[in-house]
PDB file of C-alpha atoms in Angstrom:
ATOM      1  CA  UNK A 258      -8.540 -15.584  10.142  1.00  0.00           C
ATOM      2  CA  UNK A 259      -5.176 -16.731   9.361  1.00  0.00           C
ATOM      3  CA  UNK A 260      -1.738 -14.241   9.992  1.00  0.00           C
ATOM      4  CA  UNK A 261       1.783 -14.360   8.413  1.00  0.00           C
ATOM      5  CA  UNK A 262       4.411 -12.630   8.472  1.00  0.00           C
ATOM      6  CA  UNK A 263       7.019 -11.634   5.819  1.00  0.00           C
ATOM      7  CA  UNK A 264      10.274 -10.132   5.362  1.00  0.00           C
ATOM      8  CA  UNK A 265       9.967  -6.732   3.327  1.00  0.00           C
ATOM      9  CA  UNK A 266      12.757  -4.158   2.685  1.00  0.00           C
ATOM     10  CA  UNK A 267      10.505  -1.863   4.670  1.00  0.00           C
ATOM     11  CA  UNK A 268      10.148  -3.932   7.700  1.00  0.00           C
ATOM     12  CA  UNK A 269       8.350  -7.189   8.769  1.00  0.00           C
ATOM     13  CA  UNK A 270       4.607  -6.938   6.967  1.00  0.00           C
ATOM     14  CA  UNK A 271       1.701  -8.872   8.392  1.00  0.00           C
ATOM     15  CA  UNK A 272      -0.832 -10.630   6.113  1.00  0.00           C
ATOM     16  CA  UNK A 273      -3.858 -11.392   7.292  1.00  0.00           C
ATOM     17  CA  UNK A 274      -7.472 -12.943   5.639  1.00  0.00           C
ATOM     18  CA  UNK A 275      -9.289 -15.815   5.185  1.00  0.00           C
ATOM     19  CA  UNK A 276     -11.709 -17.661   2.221  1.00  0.00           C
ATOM     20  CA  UNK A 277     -13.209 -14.126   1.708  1.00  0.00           C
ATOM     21  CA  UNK A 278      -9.777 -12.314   1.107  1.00  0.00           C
ATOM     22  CA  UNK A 279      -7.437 -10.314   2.641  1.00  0.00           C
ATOM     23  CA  UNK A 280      -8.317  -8.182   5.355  1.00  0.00           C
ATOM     24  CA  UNK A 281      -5.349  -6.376   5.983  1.00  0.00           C
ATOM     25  CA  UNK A 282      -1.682  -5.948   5.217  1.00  0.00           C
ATOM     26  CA  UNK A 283       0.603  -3.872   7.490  1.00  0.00           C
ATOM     27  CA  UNK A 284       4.427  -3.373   8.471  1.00  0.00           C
ATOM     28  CA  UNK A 285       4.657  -4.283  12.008  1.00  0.00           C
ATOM     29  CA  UNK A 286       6.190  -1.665  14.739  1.00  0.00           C
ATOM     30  CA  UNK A 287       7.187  -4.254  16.490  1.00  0.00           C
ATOM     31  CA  UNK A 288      11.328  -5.113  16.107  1.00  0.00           C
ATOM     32  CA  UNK A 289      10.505  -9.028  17.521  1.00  0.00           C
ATOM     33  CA  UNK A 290       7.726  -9.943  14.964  1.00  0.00           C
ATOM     34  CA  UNK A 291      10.075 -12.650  12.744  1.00  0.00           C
ATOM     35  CA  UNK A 292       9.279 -14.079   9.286  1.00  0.00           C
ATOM     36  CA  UNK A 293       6.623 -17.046   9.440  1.00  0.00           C
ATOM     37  CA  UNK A 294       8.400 -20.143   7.946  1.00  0.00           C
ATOM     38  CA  UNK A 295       5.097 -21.626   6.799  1.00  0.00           C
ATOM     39  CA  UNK A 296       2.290 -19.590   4.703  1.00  0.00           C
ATOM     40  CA  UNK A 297      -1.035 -20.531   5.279  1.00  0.00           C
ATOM     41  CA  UNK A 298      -2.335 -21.597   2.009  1.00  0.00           C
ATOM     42  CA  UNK A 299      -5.177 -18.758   2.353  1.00  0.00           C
ATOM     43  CA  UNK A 300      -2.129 -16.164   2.082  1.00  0.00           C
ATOM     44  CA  UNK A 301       0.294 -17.567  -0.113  1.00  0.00           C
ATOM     45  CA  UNK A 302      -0.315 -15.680  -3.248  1.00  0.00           C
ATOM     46  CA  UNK A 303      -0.774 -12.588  -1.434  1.00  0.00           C
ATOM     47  CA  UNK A 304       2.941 -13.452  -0.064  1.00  0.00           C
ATOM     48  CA  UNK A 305       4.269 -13.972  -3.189  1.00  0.00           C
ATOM     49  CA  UNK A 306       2.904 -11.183  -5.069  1.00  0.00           C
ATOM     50  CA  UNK A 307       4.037  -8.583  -2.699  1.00  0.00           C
ATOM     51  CA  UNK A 308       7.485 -10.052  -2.740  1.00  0.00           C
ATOM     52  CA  UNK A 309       7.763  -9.937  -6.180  1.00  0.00           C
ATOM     53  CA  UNK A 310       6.962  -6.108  -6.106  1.00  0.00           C
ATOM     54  CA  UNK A 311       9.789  -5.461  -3.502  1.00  0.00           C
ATOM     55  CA  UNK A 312      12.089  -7.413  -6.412  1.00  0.00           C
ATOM     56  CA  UNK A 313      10.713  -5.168  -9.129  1.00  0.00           C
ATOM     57  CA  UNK A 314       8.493  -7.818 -10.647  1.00  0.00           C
ATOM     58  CA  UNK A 315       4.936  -6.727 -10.281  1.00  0.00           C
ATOM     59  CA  UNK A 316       3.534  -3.707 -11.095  1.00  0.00           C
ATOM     60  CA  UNK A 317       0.072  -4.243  -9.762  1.00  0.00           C
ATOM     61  CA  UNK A 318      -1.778  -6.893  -7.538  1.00  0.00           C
ATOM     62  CA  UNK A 319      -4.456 -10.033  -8.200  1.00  0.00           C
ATOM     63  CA  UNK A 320      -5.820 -10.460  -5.056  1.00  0.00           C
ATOM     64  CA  UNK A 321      -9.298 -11.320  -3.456  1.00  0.00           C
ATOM     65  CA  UNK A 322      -9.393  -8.192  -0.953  1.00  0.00           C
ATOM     66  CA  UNK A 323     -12.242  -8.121   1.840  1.00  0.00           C
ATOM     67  CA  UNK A 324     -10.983  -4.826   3.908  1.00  0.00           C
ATOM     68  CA  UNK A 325     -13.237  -3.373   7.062  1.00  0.00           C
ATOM     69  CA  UNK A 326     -14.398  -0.180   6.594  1.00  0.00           C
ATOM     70  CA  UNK A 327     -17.313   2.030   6.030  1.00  0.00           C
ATOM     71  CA  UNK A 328     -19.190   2.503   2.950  1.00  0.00           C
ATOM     72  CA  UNK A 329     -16.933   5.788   1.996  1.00  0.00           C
ATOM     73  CA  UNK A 330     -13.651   4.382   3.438  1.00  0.00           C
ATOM     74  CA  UNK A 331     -14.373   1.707   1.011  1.00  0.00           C
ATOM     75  CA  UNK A 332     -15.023   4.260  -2.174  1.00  0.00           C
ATOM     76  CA  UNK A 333     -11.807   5.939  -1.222  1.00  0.00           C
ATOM     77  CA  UNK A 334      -9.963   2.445  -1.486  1.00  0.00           C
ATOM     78  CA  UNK A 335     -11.795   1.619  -4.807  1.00  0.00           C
ATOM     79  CA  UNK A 336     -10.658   5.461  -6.136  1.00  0.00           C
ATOM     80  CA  UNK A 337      -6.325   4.437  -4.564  1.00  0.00           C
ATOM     81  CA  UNK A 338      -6.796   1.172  -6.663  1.00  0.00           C
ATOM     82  CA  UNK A 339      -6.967   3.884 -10.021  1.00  0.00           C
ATOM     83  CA  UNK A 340      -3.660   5.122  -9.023  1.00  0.00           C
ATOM     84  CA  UNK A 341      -1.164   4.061 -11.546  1.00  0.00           C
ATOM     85  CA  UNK A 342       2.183   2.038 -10.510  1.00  0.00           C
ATOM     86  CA  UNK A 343       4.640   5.121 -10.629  1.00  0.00           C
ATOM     87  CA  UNK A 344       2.449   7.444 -10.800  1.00  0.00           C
ATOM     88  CA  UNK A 345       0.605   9.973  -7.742  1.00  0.00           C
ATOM     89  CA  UNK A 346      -1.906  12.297  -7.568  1.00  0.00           C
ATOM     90  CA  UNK A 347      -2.788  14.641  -4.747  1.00  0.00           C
ATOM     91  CA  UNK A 348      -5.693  14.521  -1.991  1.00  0.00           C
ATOM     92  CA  UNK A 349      -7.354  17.131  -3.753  1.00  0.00           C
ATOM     93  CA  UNK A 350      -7.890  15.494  -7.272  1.00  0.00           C
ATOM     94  CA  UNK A 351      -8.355  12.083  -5.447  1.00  0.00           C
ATOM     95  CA  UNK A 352     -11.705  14.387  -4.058  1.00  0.00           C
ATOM     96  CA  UNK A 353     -12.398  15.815  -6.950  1.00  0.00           C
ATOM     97  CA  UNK A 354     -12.951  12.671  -8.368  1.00  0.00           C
ATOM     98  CA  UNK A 355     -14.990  11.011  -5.580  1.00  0.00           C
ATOM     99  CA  UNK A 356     -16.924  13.615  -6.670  1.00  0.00           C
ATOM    100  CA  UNK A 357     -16.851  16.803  -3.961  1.00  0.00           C
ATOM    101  CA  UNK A 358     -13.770  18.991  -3.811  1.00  0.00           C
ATOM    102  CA  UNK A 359     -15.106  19.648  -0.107  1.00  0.00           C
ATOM    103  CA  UNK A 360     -14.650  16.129   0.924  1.00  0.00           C
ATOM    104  CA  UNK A 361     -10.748  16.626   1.040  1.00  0.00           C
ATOM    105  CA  UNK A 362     -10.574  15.864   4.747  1.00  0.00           C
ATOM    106  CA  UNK A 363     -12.868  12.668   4.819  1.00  0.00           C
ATOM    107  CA  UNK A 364     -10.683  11.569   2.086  1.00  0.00           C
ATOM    108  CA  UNK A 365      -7.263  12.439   3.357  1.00  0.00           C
ATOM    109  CA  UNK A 366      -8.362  10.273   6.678  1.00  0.00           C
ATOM    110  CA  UNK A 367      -9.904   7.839   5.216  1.00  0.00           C
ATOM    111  CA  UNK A 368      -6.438   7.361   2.906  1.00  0.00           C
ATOM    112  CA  UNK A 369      -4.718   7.114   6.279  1.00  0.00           C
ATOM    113  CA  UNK A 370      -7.018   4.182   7.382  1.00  0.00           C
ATOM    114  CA  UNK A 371      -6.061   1.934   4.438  1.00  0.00           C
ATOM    115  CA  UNK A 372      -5.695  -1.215   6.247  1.00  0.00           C
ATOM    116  CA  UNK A 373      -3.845  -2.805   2.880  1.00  0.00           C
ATOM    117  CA  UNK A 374      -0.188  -0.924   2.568  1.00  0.00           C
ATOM    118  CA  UNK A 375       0.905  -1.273  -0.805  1.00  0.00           C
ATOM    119  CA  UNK A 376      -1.459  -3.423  -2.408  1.00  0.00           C
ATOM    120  CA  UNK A 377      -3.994  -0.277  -2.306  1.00  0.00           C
ATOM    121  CA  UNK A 378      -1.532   1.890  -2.816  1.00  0.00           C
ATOM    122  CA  UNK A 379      -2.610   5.482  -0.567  1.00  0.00           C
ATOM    123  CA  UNK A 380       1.646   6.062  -0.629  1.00  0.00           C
ATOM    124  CA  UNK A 381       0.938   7.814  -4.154  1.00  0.00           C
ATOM    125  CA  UNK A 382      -1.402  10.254  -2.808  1.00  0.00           C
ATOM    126  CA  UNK A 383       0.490  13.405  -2.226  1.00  0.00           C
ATOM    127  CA  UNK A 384       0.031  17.012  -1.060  1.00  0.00           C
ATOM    128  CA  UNK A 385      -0.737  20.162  -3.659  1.00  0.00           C
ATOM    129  CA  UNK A 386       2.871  21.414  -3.697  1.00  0.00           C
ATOM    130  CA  UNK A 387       3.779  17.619  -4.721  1.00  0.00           C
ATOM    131  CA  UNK A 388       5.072  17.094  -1.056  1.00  0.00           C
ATOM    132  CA  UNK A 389       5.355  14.369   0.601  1.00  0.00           C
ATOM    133  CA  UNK A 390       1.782  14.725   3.805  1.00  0.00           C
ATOM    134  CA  UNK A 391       1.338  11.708   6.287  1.00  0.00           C
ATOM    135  CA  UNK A 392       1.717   8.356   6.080  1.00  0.00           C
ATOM    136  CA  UNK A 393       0.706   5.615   8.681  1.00  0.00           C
ATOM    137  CA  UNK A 394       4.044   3.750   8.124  1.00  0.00           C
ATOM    138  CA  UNK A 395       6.313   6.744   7.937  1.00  0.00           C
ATOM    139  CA  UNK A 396       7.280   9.581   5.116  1.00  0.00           C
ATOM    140  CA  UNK A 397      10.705   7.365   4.946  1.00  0.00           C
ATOM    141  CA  UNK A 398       8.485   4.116   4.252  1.00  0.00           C
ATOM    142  CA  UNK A 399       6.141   6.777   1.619  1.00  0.00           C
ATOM    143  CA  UNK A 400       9.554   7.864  -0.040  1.00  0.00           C
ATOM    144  CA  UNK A 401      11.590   4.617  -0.686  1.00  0.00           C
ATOM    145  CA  UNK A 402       7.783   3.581  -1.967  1.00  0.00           C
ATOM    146  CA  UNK A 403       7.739   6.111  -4.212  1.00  0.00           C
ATOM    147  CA  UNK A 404      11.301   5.925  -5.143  1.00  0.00           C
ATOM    148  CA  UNK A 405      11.041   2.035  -5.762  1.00  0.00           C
ATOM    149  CA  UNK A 406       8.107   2.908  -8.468  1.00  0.00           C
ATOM    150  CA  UNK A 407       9.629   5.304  -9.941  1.00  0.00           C
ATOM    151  CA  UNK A 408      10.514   4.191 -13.637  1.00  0.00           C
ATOM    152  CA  UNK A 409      13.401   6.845 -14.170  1.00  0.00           C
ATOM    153  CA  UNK A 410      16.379   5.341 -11.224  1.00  0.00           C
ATOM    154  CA  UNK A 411      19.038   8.118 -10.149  1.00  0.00           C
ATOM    155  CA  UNK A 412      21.989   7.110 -11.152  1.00  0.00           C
ATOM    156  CA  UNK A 413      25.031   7.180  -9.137  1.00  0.00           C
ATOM    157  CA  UNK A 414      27.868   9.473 -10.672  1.00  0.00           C
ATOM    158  CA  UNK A 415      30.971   7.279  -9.117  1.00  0.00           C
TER     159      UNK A 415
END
């Protein structure tokens, strides 16, 4: 398992994986993690495509992903990767579609256990009344996420 770590608007975010994909990708709490100055090879890509969607240059992801998780954590994940860039929907739809309304809950936590931040992206999953419900990195982290995909920029008036 090889580990690097980049240099996001958002924070330092750890990439992790090996030759079966990437396992995880998270923004470290910790203030002394610093920017790797060498890439494993395994990781690369995965580097380079999430820095090019911090620039605005990527819209989606190519990746080999190998995440841990249970059978329905893992159907959950598939159902965030259907999520369109710029788009959200809300927990409730997202379990409508799994296929039981009454599986809100299981979703919702299962959402929150998405061990690959951005590249499945669980930020566009949003509450009922279109708020803005729990995030593992932070509703300022879900916002400027949200924000950033958002084709139609605020403008600034002066």
């Amino acid at each position: 398992m090889e580990t690097a770590y980049i240099e996001t608007p958002l924070g330092i975010a750890s990439i992790s994986g090996d030759e079966d994909g990437i396992t995880s990708v998270s923004v470290t709490k910790e203030s002394s993690e610093k920017p790797s100055t060498k890439i494993p090879v395994i990781l690369q890509d995965g580097a380079l495509q999430l820095q090019e969607y911090f620039q605005g240059n990527r819209t989606d992801f190519d990746l080999k992903l190998n995440p841990a998780g249970t059978d329905f954590q893992k159907k959950v994940w598939d159902e965030l990767l259907n999520i369109p860039f710029g788009k959200t929907t809300t927990y409730l739809d997202m379990a409508k579609r799994l296929g039981d309304p009454k599986c809100i809950r299981a979703a919702a936590s299962a959402n929150g256990k998405n061990p690959l931040w951005i590249i499945v992206p669980c930020h566009r999953v949003i509450g009922s009344d279109g708020s803005l419900t729990g995030y593992a990195g932070g509703l300022w982290r879900k916002k400027w996420l949200l924000d950033h995909e958002n084709p139609v920029k605020q403008q600034s008036l002066f």
